[in-house]
Amino acid sequence: MDSEWDKERSFEIEKVSPVYLVTALCVVPFAIYYLLNFLSPLIHRITAMTISEIYVYPIKSLRGVKVQEALGTQHGFKHDRTFMLLKVTPEGAKPMAVSREPEMTQFFQDISGYNTPDGKLTITFRAFGNAQDEKSLTIPLTPDTEKLEPVDVDLHGSPTPAFKMPKAHADWFTACFGYETMLVYIGPNTRAVLFQDMQPLEPDPLTRFLRDTLPFTRPYVSRLMGLHQTSQWRIGFADCAPYLIVSQTSLEDVSSRLPEGQDMDITKFRPNIVVKGAFEAYQEDYWGKLMINNRTEIVMAHNCVRCKSINIDYETGKPGTGASGEVLKRLQKDRRIDIGAKWSPVFGRYSFWGVGERDEVVRVGDRVNVKKMNEGLTVWSWPGLA
């Protein structure tokens, strides 16, 4: 028989247990939610991913060169997009791109002597994959600019001085394309990055007065105002950033949108670095910084918004047919996540070498960790380009 104390204790438990139960049902899910949100960046940071593929594109918009390692610099991988083709029209010479000139996919590139002063770039034109009717051109990877004619080039509103390659080179491309072209080399020049949130800070009137009126204060004022960004955020002939980083896991999601047996070709996204090992597709949308081998910081500044170039059939050099010609449309269903470019789906992140980071060789197999997770999505802000 229960004692009076046991009966009284049982009554109290029966009386208060529902309160505790309701409280637990309300509080515990929220606690778990906030705990996961707190741990998520930590999980990302300790999760080791790897670099699975590296690409460089000596001549912008031609087929990329898959390499095992490349020298990373502030302005991109060594020899990446240092050349560009221009289409000569009555209105002037205009930069060429796969989205407008899909026949550019029929040109293959090969590098010999990547790290030597006399390195060579061989371009092979193989129209429609016909190896029986191909022709090649070999040019220096690092031309002597003293022998070249200067020319001004404007790419996406960001101009730069450049150099015309010899007429014989332009004539070779003209014969392949069937219309007049020009090959230009950027040399030591760079272009400005025009993303609005990566522009130099504008000094207040007093600081501007000190900078412009008292020359001896200029170096100190520049450091104070962060004007080093003017030289920090510079690029070659890459569209908007020196590096484009994509996730293998996200690529698998794109392939899942195609008919069974069809896989999306990663080279159509034109990445510099492919990262393998992300838990879920599109986690990279929120990546703010990466670390490679715990020593090189990569700033992931903006989404890469996509155009119809990903619909091109690389075998024919023409717009794709069937599902492969609808990749852009299929991504538009749920990948239009950037309010700064609301009609364009996102795949990959435009990235920059970290401030003050020295040049480093990046290799396939290198460890990659997320150093910073953004709280929200970045917003596209390159003027006139979306």
mmCIF file of C-alpha atoms in Angstrom:
data_model
loop_
_atom_site.group_PDB
_atom_site.id
_atom_site.type_symbol
_atom_site.label_atom_id
_atom_site.label_comp_id
_atom_site.label_asym_id
_atom_site.label_seq_id
_atom_site.Cartn_x
_atom_site.Cartn_y
_atom_site.Cartn_z
ATOM 1 C CA MET A 1 0.000 0.000 0.000
ATOM 2 C CA ASP A 2 1.305 3.458 -1.002
ATOM 3 C CA SER A 3 2.167 5.847 1.750
ATOM 4 C CA GLU A 4 0.552 9.267 1.988
ATOM 5 C CA TRP A 5 3.837 10.785 0.747
ATOM 6 C CA ASP A 6 3.833 8.565 -2.363
ATOM 7 C CA LYS A 7 0.221 9.426 -3.144
ATOM 8 C CA GLU A 8 0.903 13.142 -2.750
ATOM 9 C CA ARG A 9 4.029 12.942 -4.979
ATOM 10 C CA SER A 10 2.121 11.003 -7.630
ATOM 11 C CA PHE A 11 -0.613 13.650 -7.625
ATOM 12 C CA GLU A 12 1.941 16.458 -8.082
ATOM 13 C CA ILE A 13 3.601 14.616 -10.998
ATOM 14 C CA GLU A 14 0.241 14.018 -12.691
ATOM 15 C CA LYS A 15 -0.624 17.674 -12.128
ATOM 16 C CA VAL A 16 2.548 19.227 -13.579
ATOM 17 C CA SER A 17 3.616 16.667 -16.209
ATOM 18 C CA PRO A 18 1.339 18.059 -18.965
ATOM 19 C CA VAL A 19 2.863 21.503 -18.449
ATOM 20 C CA TYR A 20 6.368 20.154 -18.846
ATOM 21 C CA LEU A 21 5.279 18.109 -21.866
ATOM 22 C CA VAL A 22 3.738 21.089 -23.669
ATOM 23 C CA THR A 23 6.724 23.244 -22.833
ATOM 24 C CA ALA A 24 9.092 20.610 -24.146
ATOM 25 C CA LEU A 25 7.091 20.223 -27.357
ATOM 26 C CA CYS A 26 7.260 23.967 -27.925
ATOM 27 C CA VAL A 27 10.796 24.710 -26.813
ATOM 28 C CA VAL A 28 12.803 21.694 -27.925
ATOM 29 C CA PRO A 29 12.173 22.081 -31.705
ATOM 30 C CA PHE A 30 13.189 25.749 -31.529
ATOM 31 C CA ALA A 31 16.248 24.854 -29.488
ATOM 32 C CA ILE A 32 17.255 22.223 -32.031
ATOM 33 C CA TYR A 33 16.653 24.688 -34.886
ATOM 34 C CA TYR A 34 18.842 27.378 -33.354
ATOM 35 C CA LEU A 35 21.474 24.835 -32.335
ATOM 36 C CA LEU A 36 21.712 23.564 -35.921
ATOM 37 C CA ASN A 37 21.940 27.133 -37.214
ATOM 38 C CA PHE A 38 24.698 27.809 -34.716
ATOM 39 C CA LEU A 39 26.566 24.625 -35.609
ATOM 40 C CA SER A 40 26.062 24.875 -39.381
ATOM 41 C CA PRO A 41 28.974 27.259 -40.063
ATOM 42 C CA LEU A 42 31.160 25.160 -37.761
ATOM 43 C CA ILE A 43 30.178 21.976 -39.600
ATOM 44 C CA HIS A 44 31.011 23.650 -42.921
ATOM 45 C CA ARG A 45 34.376 24.773 -41.604
ATOM 46 C CA ILE A 46 35.455 21.386 -40.315
ATOM 47 C CA THR A 47 34.139 19.508 -43.354
ATOM 48 C CA ALA A 48 37.076 18.843 -45.646
ATOM 49 C CA MET A 49 36.277 19.072 -49.331
ATOM 50 C CA THR A 50 38.804 18.708 -52.143
ATOM 51 C CA ILE A 51 39.618 20.283 -55.481
ATOM 52 C CA SER A 52 38.649 17.734 -58.116
ATOM 53 C CA GLU A 53 39.309 19.691 -61.331
ATOM 54 C CA ILE A 54 41.237 22.805 -62.418
ATOM 55 C CA TYR A 55 40.845 24.660 -65.719
ATOM 56 C CA VAL A 56 42.631 27.554 -67.372
ATOM 57 C CA TYR A 57 41.463 29.360 -70.513
ATOM 58 C CA PRO A 58 44.401 31.155 -72.169
ATOM 59 C CA ILE A 59 42.153 32.539 -74.923
ATOM 60 C CA LYS A 60 38.856 33.594 -73.414
ATOM 61 C CA SER A 61 35.777 31.591 -74.558
ATOM 62 C CA LEU A 62 37.696 28.835 -76.368
ATOM 63 C CA ARG A 63 37.808 25.335 -74.875
ATOM 64 C CA GLY A 64 39.504 25.186 -71.506
ATOM 65 C CA VAL A 65 42.723 23.389 -70.635
ATOM 66 C CA LYS A 66 42.318 20.845 -67.843
ATOM 67 C CA VAL A 67 45.418 20.829 -65.637
ATOM 68 C CA GLN A 68 46.576 19.117 -62.467
ATOM 69 C CA GLU A 69 47.951 22.320 -60.957
ATOM 70 C CA ALA A 70 48.063 26.048 -61.657
ATOM 71 C CA LEU A 71 49.709 29.087 -60.104
ATOM 72 C CA GLY A 72 47.109 31.211 -58.317
ATOM 73 C CA THR A 73 47.621 34.998 -58.268
ATOM 74 C CA GLN A 74 45.648 38.108 -57.353
ATOM 75 C CA HIS A 75 44.440 38.430 -60.949
ATOM 76 C CA GLY A 76 43.668 34.781 -61.673
ATOM 77 C CA PHE A 77 45.529 31.606 -62.548
ATOM 78 C CA LYS A 78 48.716 32.191 -64.501
ATOM 79 C CA HIS A 79 47.918 32.310 -68.249
ATOM 80 C CA ASP A 80 44.164 32.318 -67.623
ATOM 81 C CA ARG A 81 42.242 34.569 -70.046
ATOM 82 C CA THR A 82 45.251 36.617 -71.035
ATOM 83 C CA PHE A 83 44.110 36.575 -74.680
ATOM 84 C CA MET A 84 40.761 37.457 -76.205
ATOM 85 C CA LEU A 85 39.218 37.343 -79.677
ATOM 86 C CA LEU A 86 37.413 40.361 -81.110
ATOM 87 C CA LYS A 87 34.955 40.295 -83.987
ATOM 88 C CA VAL A 88 35.679 43.114 -86.435
ATOM 89 C CA THR A 89 32.467 44.856 -87.513
ATOM 90 C CA PRO A 90 31.642 48.186 -89.219
ATOM 91 C CA GLU A 91 30.853 49.530 -85.729
ATOM 92 C CA GLY A 92 34.244 48.452 -84.396
ATOM 93 C CA ALA A 93 35.927 45.411 -82.866
ATOM 94 C CA LYS A 94 33.748 43.711 -80.244
ATOM 95 C CA PRO A 95 34.634 41.014 -77.682
ATOM 96 C CA MET A 96 33.512 37.539 -78.731
ATOM 97 C CA ALA A 97 31.666 35.117 -76.434
ATOM 98 C CA VAL A 98 30.231 31.609 -76.706
ATOM 99 C CA SER A 99 26.687 32.896 -76.148
ATOM 100 C CA ARG A 100 26.933 34.967 -79.354
ATOM 101 C CA GLU A 101 29.518 32.961 -81.312
ATOM 102 C CA PRO A 102 28.922 29.297 -80.349
ATOM 103 C CA GLU A 103 31.422 28.196 -82.997
ATOM 104 C CA MET A 104 34.129 29.189 -80.497
ATOM 105 C CA THR A 105 33.558 25.787 -78.866
ATOM 106 C CA GLN A 106 35.260 24.143 -81.873
ATOM 107 C CA PHE A 107 38.681 25.474 -80.853
ATOM 108 C CA PHE A 108 40.804 23.350 -78.491
ATOM 109 C CA GLN A 109 43.763 24.696 -76.517
ATOM 110 C CA ASP A 110 46.898 22.977 -75.277
ATOM 111 C CA ILE A 111 49.725 24.408 -73.174
ATOM 112 C CA SER A 112 53.376 23.371 -73.243
ATOM 113 C CA GLY A 113 55.933 24.914 -70.899
ATOM 114 C CA TYR A 114 53.386 26.386 -68.474
ATOM 115 C CA ASN A 115 56.080 27.691 -66.102
ATOM 116 C CA THR A 116 58.783 28.490 -68.654
ATOM 117 C CA PRO A 117 59.484 31.879 -70.280
ATOM 118 C CA ASP A 118 59.174 30.341 -73.744
ATOM 119 C CA GLY A 119 55.908 28.450 -73.068
ATOM 120 C CA LYS A 120 53.654 27.813 -76.048
ATOM 121 C CA LEU A 121 49.914 27.730 -76.651
ATOM 122 C CA THR A 122 48.611 25.517 -79.444
ATOM 123 C CA ILE A 123 45.093 26.134 -80.752
ATOM 124 C CA THR A 124 43.453 23.410 -82.819
ATOM 125 C CA PHE A 125 40.343 24.052 -84.904
ATOM 126 C CA ARG A 126 38.256 20.910 -85.310
ATOM 127 C CA ALA A 127 34.896 21.892 -86.792
ATOM 128 C CA PHE A 128 32.082 19.563 -85.773
ATOM 129 C CA GLY A 129 34.600 17.179 -84.213
ATOM 130 C CA ASN A 130 36.091 16.253 -87.602
ATOM 131 C CA ALA A 131 39.649 15.191 -86.771
ATOM 132 C CA GLN A 132 40.361 14.551 -90.455
ATOM 133 C CA ASP A 133 39.997 18.229 -91.303
ATOM 134 C CA GLU A 134 41.718 20.056 -88.479
ATOM 135 C CA LYS A 135 44.364 22.761 -88.411
ATOM 136 C CA SER A 136 46.496 24.254 -85.683
ATOM 137 C CA LEU A 137 48.234 27.473 -84.692
ATOM 138 C CA THR A 138 50.979 27.844 -82.089
ATOM 139 C CA ILE A 139 51.644 31.165 -80.351
ATOM 140 C CA PRO A 140 53.781 32.219 -77.365
ATOM 141 C CA LEU A 141 52.076 32.118 -73.979
ATOM 142 C CA THR A 142 53.887 35.326 -73.041
ATOM 143 C CA PRO A 143 54.359 37.488 -76.148
ATOM 144 C CA ASP A 144 56.910 40.284 -76.327
ATOM 145 C CA THR A 145 54.635 43.326 -76.098
ATOM 146 C CA GLU A 146 57.331 45.706 -77.349
ATOM 147 C CA LYS A 147 56.762 44.288 -80.811
ATOM 148 C CA LEU A 148 52.962 44.576 -80.681
ATOM 149 C CA GLU A 149 50.614 47.425 -81.571
ATOM 150 C CA PRO A 150 48.595 48.820 -78.631
ATOM 151 C CA VAL A 151 44.810 48.734 -78.744
ATOM 152 C CA ASP A 152 42.044 49.725 -76.327
ATOM 153 C CA VAL A 153 39.532 47.047 -75.353
ATOM 154 C CA ASP A 154 36.254 47.434 -73.452
ATOM 155 C CA LEU A 155 34.785 44.296 -71.890
ATOM 156 C CA HIS A 156 31.520 44.669 -69.962
ATOM 157 C CA GLY A 157 32.114 48.378 -69.417
ATOM 158 C CA SER A 158 35.533 47.781 -67.850
ATOM 159 C CA PRO A 159 38.179 48.991 -70.344
ATOM 160 C CA THR A 160 41.872 48.218 -70.524
ATOM 161 C CA PRO A 161 44.819 48.820 -72.817
ATOM 162 C CA ALA A 162 45.891 45.668 -74.658
ATOM 163 C CA PHE A 163 48.059 44.590 -77.602
ATOM 164 C CA LYS A 164 47.191 43.327 -81.079
ATOM 165 C CA MET A 165 48.748 39.981 -81.843
ATOM 166 C CA PRO A 166 50.419 39.666 -85.284
ATOM 167 C CA LYS A 167 48.175 39.854 -88.346
ATOM 168 C CA ALA A 168 49.103 36.284 -89.294
ATOM 169 C CA HIS A 169 47.431 35.063 -86.096
ATOM 170 C CA ALA A 170 44.300 37.116 -86.740
ATOM 171 C CA ASP A 171 44.191 35.838 -90.335
ATOM 172 C CA TRP A 172 44.303 32.223 -89.125
ATOM 173 C CA PHE A 173 41.280 32.758 -86.886
ATOM 174 C CA THR A 174 39.511 34.730 -89.630
ATOM 175 C CA ALA A 175 39.916 31.791 -92.011
ATOM 176 C CA CYS A 176 38.492 29.406 -89.396
ATOM 177 C CA PHE A 177 35.510 31.581 -88.406
ATOM 178 C CA GLY A 178 34.701 32.862 -91.876
ATOM 179 C CA TYR A 179 34.571 36.491 -90.703
ATOM 180 C CA GLU A 180 37.205 39.019 -89.722
ATOM 181 C CA THR A 181 38.649 38.681 -86.229
ATOM 182 C CA MET A 182 41.422 40.155 -84.104
ATOM 183 C CA LEU A 183 43.441 38.418 -81.383
ATOM 184 C CA VAL A 184 44.530 40.648 -78.499
ATOM 185 C CA TYR A 185 46.821 40.091 -75.505
ATOM 186 C CA ILE A 186 46.356 41.891 -72.199
ATOM 187 C CA GLY A 187 50.029 41.868 -71.190
ATOM 188 C CA PRO A 188 50.691 43.477 -67.785
ATOM 189 C CA ASN A 189 47.405 45.411 -67.872
ATOM 190 C CA THR A 190 44.294 44.679 -65.807
ATOM 191 C CA ARG A 191 40.645 45.712 -65.726
ATOM 192 C CA ALA A 192 38.615 47.204 -62.878
ATOM 193 C CA VAL A 193 36.053 45.089 -61.042
ATOM 194 C CA LEU A 194 32.765 47.009 -61.192
ATOM 195 C CA PHE A 195 30.670 45.241 -58.568
ATOM 196 C CA GLN A 196 29.294 48.113 -56.509
ATOM 197 C CA ASP A 197 30.172 46.590 -53.146
ATOM 198 C CA MET A 198 33.785 46.120 -54.257
ATOM 199 C CA GLN A 199 34.414 49.718 -55.277
ATOM 200 C CA PRO A 200 36.885 51.913 -53.360
ATOM 201 C CA LEU A 201 35.450 53.955 -50.519
ATOM 202 C CA GLU A 202 34.787 57.618 -51.322
ATOM 203 C CA PRO A 203 36.581 59.852 -48.796
ATOM 204 C CA ASP A 204 34.689 62.493 -46.852
ATOM 205 C CA PRO A 205 35.462 66.170 -47.749
ATOM 206 C CA LEU A 206 38.118 66.605 -45.048
ATOM 207 C CA THR A 207 39.933 63.409 -46.002
ATOM 208 C CA ARG A 208 39.708 64.334 -49.679
ATOM 209 C CA PHE A 209 41.208 67.770 -48.863
ATOM 210 C CA LEU A 210 44.107 66.176 -46.983
ATOM 211 C CA ARG A 211 44.720 63.693 -49.767
ATOM 212 C CA ASP A 212 44.633 66.236 -52.601
ATOM 213 C CA THR A 213 46.191 69.273 -50.877
ATOM 214 C CA LEU A 214 48.880 67.768 -48.654
ATOM 215 C CA PRO A 215 50.786 65.216 -50.736
ATOM 216 C CA PHE A 216 52.771 63.851 -47.778
ATOM 217 C CA THR A 217 49.494 62.602 -46.182
ATOM 218 C CA ARG A 218 48.378 60.709 -49.278
ATOM 219 C CA PRO A 219 49.804 57.257 -48.398
ATOM 220 C CA TYR A 220 48.314 57.360 -44.912
ATOM 221 C CA VAL A 221 44.933 58.563 -46.125
ATOM 222 C CA SER A 222 44.841 55.876 -48.785
ATOM 223 C CA ARG A 223 45.437 53.161 -46.228
ATOM 224 C CA LEU A 224 42.882 54.670 -43.875
ATOM 225 C CA MET A 225 40.170 54.757 -46.503
ATOM 226 C CA GLY A 226 40.847 51.330 -47.897
ATOM 227 C CA LEU A 227 41.760 52.749 -51.288
ATOM 228 C CA HIS A 228 44.088 49.800 -51.778
ATOM 229 C CA GLN A 229 40.987 48.114 -53.230
ATOM 230 C CA THR A 230 41.630 50.036 -56.421
ATOM 231 C CA SER A 231 44.601 47.790 -57.106
ATOM 232 C CA GLN A 232 43.314 44.801 -55.156
ATOM 233 C CA TRP A 233 40.203 44.032 -57.143
ATOM 234 C CA ARG A 234 41.589 43.813 -60.670
ATOM 235 C CA ILE A 235 41.096 41.209 -63.386
ATOM 236 C CA GLY A 236 42.318 40.241 -66.842
ATOM 237 C CA PHE A 237 39.963 39.188 -69.630
ATOM 238 C CA ALA A 238 37.800 37.102 -67.280
ATOM 239 C CA ASP A 239 34.227 38.411 -67.312
ATOM 240 C CA CYS A 240 33.786 39.635 -63.738
ATOM 241 C CA ALA A 241 36.239 37.917 -61.386
ATOM 242 C CA PRO A 242 39.593 36.140 -61.576
ATOM 243 C CA TYR A 243 38.136 32.805 -60.414
ATOM 244 C CA LEU A 244 34.911 30.887 -60.923
ATOM 245 C CA ILE A 245 34.342 28.122 -58.391
ATOM 246 C CA VAL A 246 31.619 25.486 -58.742
ATOM 247 C CA SER A 247 30.497 22.452 -56.750
ATOM 248 C CA GLN A 248 30.500 18.888 -58.069
ATOM 249 C CA THR A 249 27.444 18.176 -55.898
ATOM 250 C CA SER A 250 25.546 21.006 -57.594
ATOM 251 C CA LEU A 251 26.596 19.692 -61.002
ATOM 252 C CA GLU A 252 25.018 16.354 -60.100
ATOM 253 C CA ASP A 253 21.768 18.193 -59.378
ATOM 254 C CA VAL A 254 21.858 19.743 -62.856
ATOM 255 C CA SER A 255 22.423 16.298 -64.374
ATOM 256 C CA SER A 256 19.399 14.984 -62.459
ATOM 257 C CA ARG A 257 17.235 17.452 -64.406
ATOM 258 C CA LEU A 258 18.223 15.823 -67.697
ATOM 259 C CA PRO A 259 16.870 12.555 -69.108
ATOM 260 C CA GLU A 260 18.304 9.349 -67.701
ATOM 261 C CA GLY A 261 21.716 8.614 -69.134
ATOM 262 C CA GLN A 262 22.559 12.259 -69.845
ATOM 263 C CA ASP A 263 25.049 14.141 -67.685
ATOM 264 C CA MET A 264 25.716 17.853 -67.701
ATOM 265 C CA ASP A 265 29.157 18.715 -69.080
ATOM 266 C CA ILE A 266 30.994 20.705 -66.396
ATOM 267 C CA THR A 267 33.044 22.527 -69.030
ATOM 268 C CA LYS A 268 29.905 24.333 -70.259
ATOM 269 C CA PHE A 269 29.929 26.224 -66.947
ATOM 270 C CA ARG A 270 33.556 27.227 -67.634
ATOM 271 C CA PRO A 271 34.879 26.885 -64.061
ATOM 272 C CA ASN A 272 38.408 27.464 -62.850
ATOM 273 C CA ILE A 273 38.017 25.251 -59.792
ATOM 274 C CA VAL A 274 35.617 22.366 -59.175
ATOM 275 C CA VAL A 275 35.134 21.490 -55.489
ATOM 276 C CA LYS A 276 34.066 17.987 -54.510
ATOM 277 C CA GLY A 277 32.538 16.924 -51.189
ATOM 278 C CA ALA A 278 29.747 19.398 -50.385
ATOM 279 C CA PHE A 279 26.903 17.725 -48.453
ATOM 280 C CA GLU A 280 24.113 19.292 -50.483
ATOM 281 C CA ALA A 281 23.676 20.953 -53.843
ATOM 282 C CA TYR A 282 24.016 24.751 -53.889
ATOM 283 C CA GLN A 283 25.498 25.087 -50.417
ATOM 284 C CA GLU A 284 28.003 27.362 -52.144
ATOM 285 C CA ASP A 285 25.289 30.025 -52.530
ATOM 286 C CA TYR A 286 26.121 31.042 -48.939
ATOM 287 C CA TRP A 287 29.879 30.515 -48.962
ATOM 288 C CA GLY A 288 31.703 33.759 -48.207
ATOM 289 C CA LYS A 289 35.296 32.562 -47.949
ATOM 290 C CA LEU A 290 37.197 29.346 -48.594
ATOM 291 C CA MET A 291 40.581 28.188 -47.367
ATOM 292 C CA ILE A 292 42.782 26.021 -49.556
ATOM 293 C CA ASN A 293 45.167 23.807 -47.576
ATOM 294 C CA ASN A 294 44.596 26.047 -44.536
ATOM 295 C CA ARG A 295 46.837 28.748 -46.006
ATOM 296 C CA THR A 296 45.234 30.483 -49.012
ATOM 297 C CA GLU A 297 42.052 32.482 -48.565
ATOM 298 C CA ILE A 298 39.548 32.778 -51.406
ATOM 299 C CA VAL A 299 36.876 35.498 -51.191
ATOM 300 C CA MET A 300 33.623 34.345 -52.794
ATOM 301 C CA ALA A 301 32.071 37.684 -53.634
ATOM 302 C CA HIS A 302 29.204 37.140 -56.070
ATOM 303 C CA ASN A 303 26.985 34.584 -57.751
ATOM 304 C CA CYS A 304 27.684 33.620 -61.336
ATOM 305 C CA VAL A 305 24.466 34.358 -63.220
ATOM 306 C CA ARG A 306 24.007 32.211 -66.297
ATOM 307 C CA CYS A 307 23.139 32.838 -69.943
ATOM 308 C CA LYS A 308 22.284 30.704 -72.977
ATOM 309 C CA SER A 309 25.914 29.625 -73.437
ATOM 310 C CA ILE A 310 25.181 26.572 -71.245
ATOM 311 C CA ASN A 311 22.712 25.380 -73.919
ATOM 312 C CA ILE A 312 25.368 25.113 -76.642
ATOM 313 C CA ASP A 313 26.163 21.698 -78.144
ATOM 314 C CA TYR A 314 29.954 21.521 -77.899
ATOM 315 C CA GLU A 315 30.105 18.757 -80.495
ATOM 316 C CA THR A 316 28.499 20.821 -83.243
ATOM 317 C CA GLY A 317 29.206 24.376 -82.118
ATOM 318 C CA LYS A 318 25.514 25.181 -82.457
ATOM 319 C CA PRO A 319 22.586 25.643 -80.034
ATOM 320 C CA GLY A 320 21.726 22.333 -78.425
ATOM 321 C CA THR A 321 18.590 20.361 -79.183
ATOM 322 C CA GLY A 322 16.315 18.471 -76.827
ATOM 323 C CA ALA A 323 17.065 18.532 -73.101
ATOM 324 C CA SER A 324 20.670 19.653 -73.562
ATOM 325 C CA GLY A 325 19.369 22.788 -75.267
ATOM 326 C CA GLU A 326 17.034 23.538 -72.354
ATOM 327 C CA VAL A 327 19.448 23.574 -69.419
ATOM 328 C CA LEU A 328 19.025 27.316 -68.880
ATOM 329 C CA LYS A 329 15.229 26.981 -68.864
ATOM 330 C CA ARG A 330 15.328 24.053 -66.451
ATOM 331 C CA LEU A 331 17.524 25.971 -64.030
ATOM 332 C CA GLN A 332 15.284 29.036 -64.234
ATOM 333 C CA LYS A 333 12.538 27.122 -62.436
ATOM 334 C CA ASP A 334 14.218 27.358 -59.030
ATOM 335 C CA ARG A 335 17.713 28.843 -59.421
ATOM 336 C CA ARG A 336 16.751 32.480 -59.997
ATOM 337 C CA ILE A 337 17.886 33.349 -56.487
ATOM 338 C CA ASP A 338 19.759 36.609 -57.063
ATOM 339 C CA ILE A 339 17.486 39.667 -56.868
ATOM 340 C CA GLY A 340 20.114 41.706 -58.693
ATOM 341 C CA ALA A 341 19.691 39.517 -61.803
ATOM 342 C CA LYS A 342 16.183 38.189 -61.335
ATOM 343 C CA TRP A 343 15.827 36.514 -64.739
ATOM 344 C CA SER A 344 19.115 34.607 -64.649
ATOM 345 C CA PRO A 345 19.692 31.312 -62.832
ATOM 346 C CA VAL A 346 22.748 30.992 -60.616
ATOM 347 C CA PHE A 347 25.421 28.329 -60.820
ATOM 348 C CA GLY A 348 28.796 28.829 -59.140
ATOM 349 C CA ARG A 349 30.490 31.710 -57.369
ATOM 350 C CA TYR A 350 32.738 34.479 -58.690
ATOM 351 C CA SER A 351 35.774 34.513 -56.418
ATOM 352 C CA PHE A 352 38.910 36.519 -55.627
ATOM 353 C CA TRP A 353 42.328 35.827 -54.143
ATOM 354 C CA GLY A 354 42.319 37.003 -50.541
ATOM 355 C CA VAL A 355 43.737 40.431 -49.678
ATOM 356 C CA GLY A 356 47.471 40.167 -49.095
ATOM 357 C CA GLU A 357 47.649 36.485 -50.060
ATOM 358 C CA ARG A 358 50.851 35.548 -51.877
ATOM 359 C CA ASP A 359 50.922 33.568 -55.109
ATOM 360 C CA GLU A 360 50.425 29.858 -54.490
ATOM 361 C CA VAL A 361 50.256 26.714 -56.611
ATOM 362 C CA VAL A 362 46.798 25.144 -56.436
ATOM 363 C CA ARG A 363 46.571 21.423 -57.127
ATOM 364 C CA VAL A 364 43.921 18.788 -57.745
ATOM 365 C CA GLY A 365 43.406 17.014 -54.423
ATOM 366 C CA ASP A 366 44.072 20.101 -52.293
ATOM 367 C CA ARG A 367 41.953 20.357 -49.169
ATOM 368 C CA VAL A 368 39.195 22.994 -49.142
ATOM 369 C CA ASN A 369 37.305 24.283 -46.103
ATOM 370 C CA VAL A 370 34.630 26.929 -45.738
ATOM 371 C CA LYS A 371 36.062 29.764 -43.652
ATOM 372 C CA LYS A 372 33.009 32.046 -43.694
ATOM 373 C CA MET A 373 29.288 31.506 -44.244
ATOM 374 C CA ASN A 374 27.233 34.502 -45.373
ATOM 375 C CA GLU A 375 24.030 35.194 -43.472
ATOM 376 C CA GLY A 376 22.154 35.893 -46.703
ATOM 377 C CA LEU A 377 22.503 35.710 -50.457
ATOM 378 C CA THR A 378 24.773 38.148 -52.256
ATOM 379 C CA VAL A 379 23.203 40.582 -54.734
ATOM 380 C CA TRP A 380 24.457 41.041 -58.289
ATOM 381 C CA SER A 381 25.573 44.634 -58.840
ATOM 382 C CA TRP A 382 27.742 44.839 -61.974
ATOM 383 C CA PRO A 383 26.171 47.812 -63.820
ATOM 384 C CA GLY A 384 24.496 46.973 -67.104
ATOM 385 C CA LEU A 385 25.386 43.272 -66.954
ATOM 386 C CA ALA A 386 22.888 40.657 -65.786
#
